[in-house]
Amino acid sequence: MSRLKKRFRKLTADLLDMPQDVVYDLPRLTMIGDRQLYIENHRGVVHFSTDRLRLALTKGELEVTGSDLVIRTIWTEEVFIEGQIANIQLIP
C-alpha cells in the first residue's frame, strides 16, 4: 500500500508541478554563508544550546552544530538561527 501511496504522491507532484518538500513533508533549509540558517517544515525543538540545535522532523531529526548559535525567530513550523554554523546533519 505504501508503494502505491508514494507513486500517487510523485504523480501528483509532477502533474501539478508542486515542490517535493510540500508533497513529501520534507524540511526546506535556506543557508546564507555559514552565519544564517532558515529551516521550514520542522516539528519542534528537541534541544537547543549555543553550540547545538536539534529539531524534530516528520522522519527523524535535524542537528545543527556550531558556535554562538542564537534562535532569532521561531514559529510553529519555521525557525531562523544565526551564529557560526559548522555542520548540518540529518538523523534518521
PDB file of C-alpha atoms in Angstrom:
ATOM      1  CA  MET A   1       0.000   0.000   0.000  1.00  0.00           C
ATOM      2  CA  SER A   2       2.798   2.463   0.798  1.00  0.00           C
ATOM      3  CA  ARG A   3       4.324   1.893  -2.660  1.00  0.00           C
ATOM      4  CA  LEU A   4       1.060   2.947  -4.237  1.00  0.00           C
ATOM      5  CA  LYS A   5       0.910   5.973  -1.955  1.00  0.00           C
ATOM      6  CA  LYS A   6       4.460   7.026  -2.928  1.00  0.00           C
ATOM      7  CA  ARG A   7       3.677   6.644  -6.628  1.00  0.00           C
ATOM      8  CA  PHE A   8       0.484   8.671  -6.234  1.00  0.00           C
ATOM      9  CA  ARG A   9       2.351  11.465  -4.428  1.00  0.00           C
ATOM     10  CA  LYS A  10       5.052  11.557  -7.096  1.00  0.00           C
ATOM     11  CA  LEU A  11       2.491  11.601  -9.902  1.00  0.00           C
ATOM     12  CA  THR A  12       0.533  14.350  -8.165  1.00  0.00           C
ATOM     13  CA  ALA A  13       3.685  16.417  -7.610  1.00  0.00           C
ATOM     14  CA  ASP A  14       4.718  16.010 -11.248  1.00  0.00           C
ATOM     15  CA  LEU A  15       1.286  16.767 -12.699  1.00  0.00           C
ATOM     16  CA  LEU A  16       0.583  19.780 -10.517  1.00  0.00           C
ATOM     17  CA  ASP A  17       4.199  20.975 -10.608  1.00  0.00           C
ATOM     18  CA  MET A  18       4.323  21.088  -6.817  1.00  0.00           C
ATOM     19  CA  PRO A  19       7.595  21.253  -4.866  1.00  0.00           C
ATOM     20  CA  GLN A  20       8.592  17.899  -3.363  1.00  0.00           C
ATOM     21  CA  ASP A  21       9.050  19.366   0.116  1.00  0.00           C
ATOM     22  CA  VAL A  22       5.314  20.137   0.161  1.00  0.00           C
ATOM     23  CA  VAL A  23       4.192  16.770  -1.200  1.00  0.00           C
ATOM     24  CA  TYR A  24       6.533  14.619   0.915  1.00  0.00           C
ATOM     25  CA  ASP A  25       6.517  16.824   4.048  1.00  0.00           C
ATOM     26  CA  LEU A  26      10.288  17.384   3.826  1.00  0.00           C
ATOM     27  CA  PRO A  27      12.230  20.138   5.592  1.00  0.00           C
ATOM     28  CA  ARG A  28      13.421  23.085   3.499  1.00  0.00           C
ATOM     29  CA  LEU A  29      16.730  24.666   4.509  1.00  0.00           C
ATOM     30  CA  THR A  30      17.972  28.041   3.309  1.00  0.00           C
ATOM     31  CA  MET A  31      21.520  28.866   4.354  1.00  0.00           C
ATOM     32  CA  ILE A  32      23.311  32.173   3.920  1.00  0.00           C
ATOM     33  CA  GLY A  33      27.039  31.543   4.140  1.00  0.00           C
ATOM     34  CA  ASP A  34      27.937  29.915   7.437  1.00  0.00           C
ATOM     35  CA  ARG A  35      26.142  32.569   9.515  1.00  0.00           C
ATOM     36  CA  GLN A  36      22.368  32.190   8.988  1.00  0.00           C
ATOM     37  CA  LEU A  37      20.044  29.222   8.573  1.00  0.00           C
ATOM     38  CA  TYR A  38      16.303  29.253   7.919  1.00  0.00           C
ATOM     39  CA  ILE A  39      14.510  25.915   8.371  1.00  0.00           C
ATOM     40  CA  GLU A  40      10.913  25.310   7.322  1.00  0.00           C
ATOM     41  CA  ASN A  41       8.685  22.302   7.998  1.00  0.00           C
ATOM     42  CA  HIS A  42      10.073  21.122  11.343  1.00  0.00           C
ATOM     43  CA  ARG A  43       8.043  19.567  14.154  1.00  0.00           C
ATOM     44  CA  GLY A  44       9.603  21.249  17.175  1.00  0.00           C
ATOM     45  CA  VAL A  45      12.825  21.930  19.038  1.00  0.00           C
ATOM     46  CA  VAL A  46      14.261  18.843  20.761  1.00  0.00           C
ATOM     47  CA  HIS A  47      17.405  20.521  22.134  1.00  0.00           C
ATOM     48  CA  PHE A  48      18.985  23.953  21.953  1.00  0.00           C
ATOM     49  CA  SER A  49      22.273  25.331  23.277  1.00  0.00           C
ATOM     50  CA  THR A  50      24.775  27.854  21.945  1.00  0.00           C
ATOM     51  CA  ASP A  51      26.635  25.053  20.149  1.00  0.00           C
ATOM     52  CA  ARG A  52      23.842  22.655  19.080  1.00  0.00           C
ATOM     53  CA  LEU A  53      20.259  22.704  17.810  1.00  0.00           C
ATOM     54  CA  ARG A  54      18.173  19.563  17.271  1.00  0.00           C
ATOM     55  CA  LEU A  55      14.827  19.778  15.515  1.00  0.00           C
ATOM     56  CA  ALA A  56      12.225  17.036  15.210  1.00  0.00           C
ATOM     57  CA  LEU A  57      11.151  16.256  11.655  1.00  0.00           C
ATOM     58  CA  THR A  58       8.380  14.085  10.269  1.00  0.00           C
ATOM     59  CA  LYS A  59      11.003  11.355   9.836  1.00  0.00           C
ATOM     60  CA  GLY A  60      13.976  11.734  12.162  1.00  0.00           C
ATOM     61  CA  GLU A  61      15.777  14.805  13.415  1.00  0.00           C
ATOM     62  CA  LEU A  62      17.946  17.600  12.060  1.00  0.00           C
ATOM     63  CA  GLU A  63      21.049  18.558  14.045  1.00  0.00           C
ATOM     64  CA  VAL A  64      22.884  21.847  13.550  1.00  0.00           C
ATOM     65  CA  THR A  65      26.216  22.342  15.319  1.00  0.00           C
ATOM     66  CA  GLY A  66      28.437  25.373  15.564  1.00  0.00           C
ATOM     67  CA  SER A  67      29.214  28.169  17.982  1.00  0.00           C
ATOM     68  CA  ASP A  68      27.377  31.238  19.270  1.00  0.00           C
ATOM     69  CA  LEU A  69      24.072  29.866  17.904  1.00  0.00           C
ATOM     70  CA  VAL A  70      21.025  32.030  18.601  1.00  0.00           C
ATOM     71  CA  ILE A  71      17.399  31.431  17.649  1.00  0.00           C
ATOM     72  CA  ARG A  72      16.333  34.747  16.118  1.00  0.00           C
ATOM     73  CA  THR A  73      12.802  33.712  15.191  1.00  0.00           C
ATOM     74  CA  ILE A  74      10.694  30.629  15.833  1.00  0.00           C
ATOM     75  CA  TRP A  75       7.209  29.821  14.593  1.00  0.00           C
ATOM     76  CA  THR A  76       5.135  26.657  14.515  1.00  0.00           C
ATOM     77  CA  GLU A  77       6.948  25.155  11.509  1.00  0.00           C
ATOM     78  CA  GLU A  78       9.780  27.626  10.890  1.00  0.00           C
ATOM     79  CA  VAL A  79      12.951  28.595  12.740  1.00  0.00           C
ATOM     80  CA  PHE A  80      15.676  31.125  11.930  1.00  0.00           C
ATOM     81  CA  ILE A  81      19.072  30.753  13.578  1.00  0.00           C
ATOM     82  CA  GLU A  82      22.266  32.779  13.457  1.00  0.00           C
ATOM     83  CA  GLY A  83      25.800  32.065  14.581  1.00  0.00           C
ATOM     84  CA  GLN A  84      28.865  30.247  13.293  1.00  0.00           C
ATOM     85  CA  ILE A  85      27.328  27.143  11.659  1.00  0.00           C
ATOM     86  CA  ALA A  86      29.812  24.277  11.312  1.00  0.00           C
ATOM     87  CA  ASN A  87      27.688  21.231  10.442  1.00  0.00           C
ATOM     88  CA  ILE A  88      24.152  20.205   9.493  1.00  0.00           C
ATOM     89  CA  GLN A  89      23.214  16.553   9.850  1.00  0.00           C
ATOM     90  CA  LEU A  90      20.041  14.606   9.131  1.00  0.00           C
ATOM     91  CA  ILE A  91      19.489  11.841  11.693  1.00  0.00           C
ATOM     92  CA  PRO A  92      17.011   9.122  10.641  1.00  0.00           C
TER      93      PRO A  92
END
